[in-house]
Amino acid sequence: MDTNGRIRTGVDTKGGHMDDKTMVAFLGTGTMGGALLKGSLDGGLDAGSVRVTARRQSRVDELVAAHGVRGTTDNAEAATHASVVVLAVGPASIPDVLGEIAGHLTDGAVVVSIADGISLEDLRGGLPGTVSVARAMPSLAAEVGSGLTLLTFERGCADEQRNAVTALFERSGEVLEVDEEQQADLSVLSSGGPAYFFYVAAAMIEAAAIRGVNRDLGRRLVAQAMAGSAAWLQRESEAPDELRARVCAPGGAGISRIAELDERAVRAAFIDALTKDV
């Protein structure tokens, strides 16, 4: 994020802050770790500089065959010599993984956790002072290069370290550097956002099917409508309600259907769901 608070995009990562020879370790390659790995490689990360781990050797073999990376079931081995170590494991596994890698990290390395609820203090307590720590909350859309990652660095993290981590996540989408206390509130929209859009998309496709539209065609129409709306929202400064008013002519079918949604309190239900602490 620049000094005006704008989201950084991955436009110049291939010639920017992250050297193509920088060693990166992805410890854990489940759903999110796998998405980050694929998105980063598709975004230009050199497979030869990547080490990955998984619990099962069969999963390691699958990743090596699919992506040309080096793999192991040994977290300490993968983390050795890595400049950026991404902890892509669940919160309950973080203490054990930190214990495994603490004595094998290169001085100046950055350890980045994507585990929900794991604080910078939690990370710092399990690692030597010669390395830096950061938190990241990515989105599964990283798999297709359209993710948005919230990044938080500990105080004292060097610019070179920040740049290396930022450039890595920019390979798979956009990056927004935020204060740690903002992680929980913003991730509801960033990492959680795709789920809500898929929820609406499924309902729209089903409605089209009821009207006799083939589901494959319905999916194509809905996907394009969502993509076009996103592009429109990003380009224009008008509020979403103002853009919606431009689509829905007075007395037309669109505004009548919006009125039906309002009568069912769909908008209020969304707000309640996204503001509820779970």
CSV table of C-alpha atoms in Angstrom, one decimal:
chain,number,residue,atom,x,y,z
A,1,MET,CA,0.0,0.0,0.0
A,2,ASP,CA,1.4,3.4,-0.9
A,3,THR,CA,1.3,6.5,1.4
A,4,ASN,CA,-2.2,7.4,0.2
A,5,GLY,CA,-3.6,4.0,1.4
A,6,ARG,CA,-4.3,2.6,-2.1
A,7,ILE,CA,-4.1,-1.1,-2.8
A,8,ARG,CA,-1.0,-2.2,-4.5
A,9,THR,CA,-1.3,-4.4,-7.6
A,10,GLY,CA,1.2,-7.0,-8.9
A,11,VAL,CA,2.0,-5.0,-12.0
A,12,ASP,CA,5.8,-4.9,-11.7
A,13,THR,CA,6.6,-7.9,-9.5
A,14,LYS,CA,8.7,-9.6,-12.2
A,15,GLY,CA,11.1,-6.7,-12.3
A,16,GLY,CA,10.4,-5.3,-8.9
A,17,HIS,CA,11.4,-6.0,-5.4
A,18,MET,CA,11.5,-9.8,-5.4
A,19,ASP,CA,14.5,-11.4,-7.0
A,20,ASP,CA,13.5,-14.4,-9.0
A,21,LYS,CA,16.2,-16.4,-7.1
A,22,THR,CA,14.7,-15.6,-3.7
A,23,MET,CA,14.0,-18.8,-1.9
A,24,VAL,CA,10.4,-19.3,-0.8
A,25,ALA,CA,9.0,-22.0,1.3
A,26,PHE,CA,5.3,-22.9,1.5
A,27,LEU,CA,4.8,-25.0,4.7
A,28,GLY,CA,1.5,-26.6,4.2
A,29,THR,CA,-0.3,-26.9,0.9
A,30,GLY,CA,-3.9,-27.5,1.7
A,31,THR,CA,-6.7,-25.4,0.1
A,32,MET,CA,-5.2,-22.0,0.8
A,33,GLY,CA,-1.6,-23.0,0.6
A,34,GLY,CA,-2.2,-24.7,-2.7
A,35,ALA,CA,-4.1,-21.7,-4.1
A,36,LEU,CA,-1.2,-19.4,-3.2
A,37,LEU,CA,1.3,-21.7,-4.7
A,38,LYS,CA,-0.5,-22.0,-8.0
A,39,GLY,CA,-1.3,-18.3,-8.2
A,40,SER,CA,2.3,-17.3,-7.4
A,41,LEU,CA,3.8,-19.7,-10.0
A,42,ASP,CA,1.3,-18.6,-12.6
A,43,GLY,CA,2.2,-15.0,-11.7
A,44,GLY,CA,5.9,-15.6,-12.6
A,45,LEU,CA,7.5,-17.1,-9.4
A,46,ASP,CA,10.4,-19.3,-10.4
A,47,ALA,CA,9.4,-22.9,-9.5
A,48,GLY,CA,13.1,-23.7,-9.0
A,49,SER,CA,13.2,-21.3,-6.0
A,50,VAL,CA,10.2,-22.8,-4.3
A,51,ARG,CA,10.1,-25.5,-1.5
A,52,VAL,CA,6.7,-26.9,-0.4
A,53,THR,CA,5.7,-29.3,2.3
A,54,ALA,CA,2.7,-31.5,3.0
A,55,ARG,CA,1.9,-34.1,5.6
A,56,ARG,CA,1.6,-37.0,3.1
A,57,GLN,CA,4.4,-37.9,0.7
A,58,SER,CA,1.7,-38.6,-2.0
A,59,ARG,CA,0.6,-35.0,-1.8
A,60,VAL,CA,4.3,-33.8,-2.0
A,61,ASP,CA,4.8,-36.0,-5.1
A,62,GLU,CA,1.6,-34.6,-6.7
A,63,LEU,CA,2.8,-31.0,-6.2
A,64,VAL,CA,6.3,-31.7,-7.5
A,65,ALA,CA,4.8,-33.3,-10.6
A,66,ALA,CA,2.2,-30.6,-11.2
A,67,HIS,CA,4.4,-27.5,-10.6
A,68,GLY,CA,8.1,-28.5,-10.9
A,69,VAL,CA,8.8,-27.3,-7.3
A,70,ARG,CA,10.9,-29.2,-4.7
A,71,GLY,CA,8.9,-30.9,-2.0
A,72,THR,CA,9.3,-32.7,1.3
A,73,THR,CA,7.4,-33.7,4.4
A,74,ASP,CA,10.1,-32.1,6.6
A,75,ASN,CA,9.2,-28.4,7.4
A,76,ALA,CA,12.7,-27.7,8.8
A,77,GLU,CA,14.3,-28.9,5.6
A,78,ALA,CA,12.0,-26.7,3.5
A,79,ALA,CA,12.5,-23.6,5.6
A,80,THR,CA,16.3,-23.9,5.6
A,81,HIS,CA,17.8,-21.2,3.3
A,82,ALA,CA,14.4,-19.7,2.5
A,83,SER,CA,14.2,-15.9,2.6
A,84,VAL,CA,10.3,-16.0,2.9
A,85,VAL,CA,8.6,-18.8,4.8
A,86,VAL,CA,4.9,-19.0,4.5
A,87,LEU,CA,3.1,-20.9,7.2
A,88,ALA,CA,0.0,-22.2,5.4
A,89,VAL,CA,-1.2,-24.4,8.2
A,90,GLY,CA,-4.1,-24.1,10.6
A,91,PRO,CA,-3.9,-22.1,13.8
A,92,ALA,CA,-3.6,-25.2,16.0
A,93,SER,CA,-0.5,-26.4,14.1
A,94,ILE,CA,1.4,-23.1,14.2
A,95,PRO,CA,3.2,-23.7,17.6
A,96,ASP,CA,4.4,-27.1,16.5
A,97,VAL,CA,5.6,-25.8,13.1
A,98,LEU,CA,7.4,-22.9,14.7
A,99,GLY,CA,9.2,-25.3,17.0
A,100,GLU,CA,10.3,-27.4,14.0
A,101,ILE,CA,11.7,-24.5,12.0
A,102,ALA,CA,13.0,-22.1,14.7
A,103,GLY,CA,16.5,-23.4,14.7
A,104,HIS,CA,16.8,-23.8,10.9
A,105,LEU,CA,15.9,-20.3,9.6
A,106,THR,CA,18.3,-18.0,7.8
A,107,ASP,CA,19.2,-14.7,9.5
A,108,GLY,CA,17.0,-12.0,7.9
A,109,ALA,CA,14.3,-14.4,6.8
A,110,VAL,CA,10.6,-13.4,7.1
A,111,VAL,CA,8.1,-15.9,8.5
A,112,VAL,CA,4.6,-15.1,7.3
A,113,SER,CA,1.5,-16.8,8.9
A,114,ILE,CA,-1.8,-17.0,7.0
A,115,ALA,CA,-3.5,-18.7,10.0
A,116,ASP,CA,-6.6,-16.8,11.2
A,117,GLY,CA,-6.2,-15.4,14.8
A,118,ILE,CA,-2.5,-16.0,15.1
A,119,SER,CA,-1.0,-12.6,16.2
A,120,LEU,CA,2.4,-11.2,15.5
A,121,GLU,CA,3.2,-11.7,19.2
A,122,ASP,CA,2.3,-15.4,18.9
A,123,LEU,CA,4.7,-15.7,16.0
A,124,ARG,CA,7.5,-13.7,17.6
A,125,GLY,CA,7.4,-15.7,20.8
A,126,GLY,CA,8.3,-18.9,18.9
A,127,LEU,CA,11.1,-17.6,16.7
A,128,PRO,CA,14.6,-16.1,17.2
A,129,GLY,CA,15.2,-12.4,17.0
A,130,THR,CA,17.3,-12.8,13.8
A,131,VAL,CA,14.2,-13.2,11.7
A,132,SER,CA,11.1,-11.0,11.2
A,133,VAL,CA,7.4,-12.0,11.2
A,134,ALA,CA,4.3,-10.9,9.4
A,135,ARG,CA,0.6,-11.9,9.1
A,136,ALA,CA,-1.2,-12.3,5.9
A,137,MET,CA,-4.9,-13.0,5.1
A,138,PRO,CA,-5.1,-14.0,1.5
A,139,SER,CA,-8.1,-15.0,-0.6
A,140,LEU,CA,-8.7,-18.2,-2.5
A,141,ALA,CA,-9.1,-16.1,-5.6
A,142,ALA,CA,-5.3,-16.1,-5.5
A,143,GLU,CA,-5.5,-19.4,-7.4
A,144,VAL,CA,-6.6,-17.5,-10.5
A,145,GLY,CA,-4.4,-14.5,-9.9
A,146,SER,CA,-7.2,-12.3,-8.6
A,147,GLY,CA,-6.7,-12.5,-4.9
A,148,LEU,CA,-6.4,-9.8,-2.3
A,149,THR,CA,-4.1,-10.3,0.6
A,150,LEU,CA,-4.1,-8.2,3.8
A,151,LEU,CA,-0.5,-7.9,5.1
A,152,THR,CA,0.7,-6.8,8.5
A,153,PHE,CA,4.4,-6.6,9.4
A,154,GLU,CA,5.9,-6.4,12.8
A,155,ARG,CA,7.6,-3.1,13.8
A,156,GLY,CA,11.2,-3.1,12.8
A,157,CYS,CA,10.8,-5.3,9.7
A,158,ALA,CA,13.3,-4.0,7.2
A,159,ASP,CA,12.1,-2.5,3.9
A,160,GLU,CA,13.9,-5.2,1.9
A,161,GLN,CA,12.0,-7.9,3.9
A,162,ARG,CA,8.6,-6.0,3.5
A,163,ASN,CA,9.2,-5.7,-0.3
A,164,ALA,CA,10.1,-9.4,-0.7
A,165,VAL,CA,6.9,-10.5,1.1
A,166,THR,CA,4.7,-8.0,-0.7
A,167,ALA,CA,6.1,-8.9,-4.1
A,168,LEU,CA,5.5,-12.6,-3.4
A,169,PHE,CA,1.8,-12.0,-2.6
A,170,GLU,CA,1.4,-9.6,-5.5
A,171,ARG,CA,2.2,-12.5,-7.8
A,172,SER,CA,-1.3,-13.8,-7.1
A,173,GLY,CA,-3.3,-10.6,-6.9
A,174,GLU,CA,-3.4,-7.4,-5.0
A,175,VAL,CA,-1.9,-6.5,-1.6
A,176,LEU,CA,-3.2,-4.1,1.1
A,177,GLU,CA,-0.9,-3.4,4.1
A,178,VAL,CA,-3.1,-2.9,7.2
A,179,ASP,CA,-2.7,-2.5,10.9
A,180,GLU,CA,-3.0,-5.8,12.9
A,181,GLU,CA,-6.3,-4.8,14.5
A,182,GLN,CA,-7.9,-4.3,11.1
A,183,GLN,CA,-7.2,-7.9,10.0
A,184,ALA,CA,-10.4,-9.4,11.4
A,185,ASP,CA,-12.7,-6.7,10.2
A,186,LEU,CA,-11.3,-6.4,6.7
A,187,SER,CA,-11.0,-10.2,6.1
A,188,VAL,CA,-14.8,-10.5,6.3
A,189,LEU,CA,-14.9,-8.7,2.9
A,190,SER,CA,-11.5,-9.8,1.4
A,191,SER,CA,-11.0,-13.5,2.1
A,192,GLY,CA,-14.6,-14.1,2.9
A,193,GLY,CA,-16.0,-12.1,0.0
A,194,PRO,CA,-15.9,-14.7,-2.7
A,195,ALA,CA,-18.2,-17.0,-0.7
A,196,TYR,CA,-21.0,-14.4,-0.6
A,197,PHE,CA,-20.7,-13.7,-4.3
A,198,PHE,CA,-20.8,-17.4,-5.1
A,199,TYR,CA,-23.9,-17.7,-2.8
A,200,VAL,CA,-25.7,-15.0,-4.9
A,201,ALA,CA,-24.4,-16.4,-8.2
A,202,ALA,CA,-25.8,-19.8,-7.3
A,203,ALA,CA,-29.2,-18.3,-6.6
A,204,MET,CA,-29.2,-16.3,-9.8
A,205,ILE,CA,-28.3,-19.3,-11.9
A,206,GLU,CA,-31.0,-21.3,-10.3
A,207,ALA,CA,-33.5,-18.6,-10.9
A,208,ALA,CA,-32.5,-18.6,-14.6
A,209,ALA,CA,-33.0,-22.4,-14.7
A,210,ILE,CA,-36.5,-22.0,-13.4
A,211,ARG,CA,-37.1,-19.6,-16.3
A,212,GLY,CA,-35.9,-22.3,-18.7
A,213,VAL,CA,-32.3,-21.1,-19.2
A,214,ASN,CA,-29.6,-23.8,-19.5
A,215,ARG,CA,-27.4,-23.8,-16.3
A,216,ASP,CA,-24.2,-23.5,-18.3
A,217,LEU,CA,-25.5,-20.5,-20.1
A,218,GLY,CA,-26.9,-19.1,-16.9
A,219,ARG,CA,-23.4,-19.5,-15.3
A,220,ARG,CA,-21.8,-17.7,-18.2
A,221,LEU,CA,-24.3,-14.8,-18.0
A,222,VAL,CA,-23.9,-14.4,-14.2
A,223,ALA,CA,-20.1,-14.6,-14.3
A,224,GLN,CA,-20.0,-11.9,-16.9
A,225,ALA,CA,-22.5,-9.7,-15.0
A,226,MET,CA,-20.4,-10.1,-11.9
A,227,ALA,CA,-17.1,-9.3,-13.7
A,228,GLY,CA,-18.6,-6.3,-15.5
A,229,SER,CA,-20.1,-5.0,-12.2
A,230,ALA,CA,-16.8,-5.3,-10.4
A,231,ALA,CA,-15.0,-3.5,-13.2
A,232,TRP,CA,-17.7,-0.8,-13.2
A,233,LEU,CA,-17.5,-0.4,-9.4
A,234,GLN,CA,-13.7,-0.1,-9.5
A,235,ARG,CA,-13.8,2.5,-12.3
A,236,GLU,CA,-16.5,4.8,-11.0
A,237,SER,CA,-16.5,6.9,-7.9
A,238,GLU,CA,-20.3,6.7,-7.4
A,239,ALA,CA,-21.7,4.7,-4.6
A,240,PRO,CA,-23.0,1.2,-5.4
A,241,ASP,CA,-26.6,2.3,-4.8
A,242,GLU,CA,-26.1,5.1,-7.3
A,243,LEU,CA,-24.8,2.6,-9.9
A,244,ARG,CA,-27.7,0.3,-9.2
A,245,ALA,CA,-30.1,3.2,-9.8
A,246,ARG,CA,-28.5,3.7,-13.2
A,247,VAL,CA,-29.3,0.1,-14.1
A,248,CYS,CA,-32.9,0.1,-12.7
A,249,ALA,CA,-35.1,2.5,-14.6
A,250,PRO,CA,-38.1,3.9,-12.6
A,251,GLY,CA,-41.1,1.6,-12.9
A,252,GLY,CA,-39.0,-1.1,-14.7
A,253,ALA,CA,-38.6,-4.8,-14.0
A,254,GLY,CA,-35.2,-4.3,-12.3
A,255,ILE,CA,-36.4,-1.9,-9.6
A,256,SER,CA,-39.4,-4.2,-9.0
A,257,ARG,CA,-37.1,-7.1,-8.4
A,258,ILE,CA,-35.0,-5.0,-6.1
A,259,ALA,CA,-38.1,-4.1,-4.2
A,260,GLU,CA,-38.9,-7.8,-3.8
A,261,LEU,CA,-35.5,-8.4,-2.3
A,262,ASP,CA,-36.0,-5.5,0.1
A,263,GLU,CA,-39.3,-6.9,1.1
A,264,ARG,CA,-37.6,-10.1,2.0
A,265,ALA,CA,-34.9,-8.1,4.0
A,266,VAL,CA,-32.1,-9.5,1.9
A,267,ARG,CA,-29.9,-6.4,2.3
A,268,ALA,CA,-30.5,-6.4,6.1
A,269,ALA,CA,-29.7,-10.1,6.3
A,270,PHE,CA,-26.4,-9.5,4.5
A,271,ILE,CA,-25.4,-6.7,6.9
A,272,ASP,CA,-26.4,-8.8,9.9
A,273,ALA,CA,-24.4,-11.8,8.6
A,274,LEU,CA,-21.2,-9.8,7.9
A,275,THR,CA,-21.3,-7.9,11.2
A,276,LYS,CA,-22.0,-10.8,13.4
A,277,ASP,CA,-19.1,-12.1,15.5
A,278,VAL,CA,-18.6,-15.8,15.0
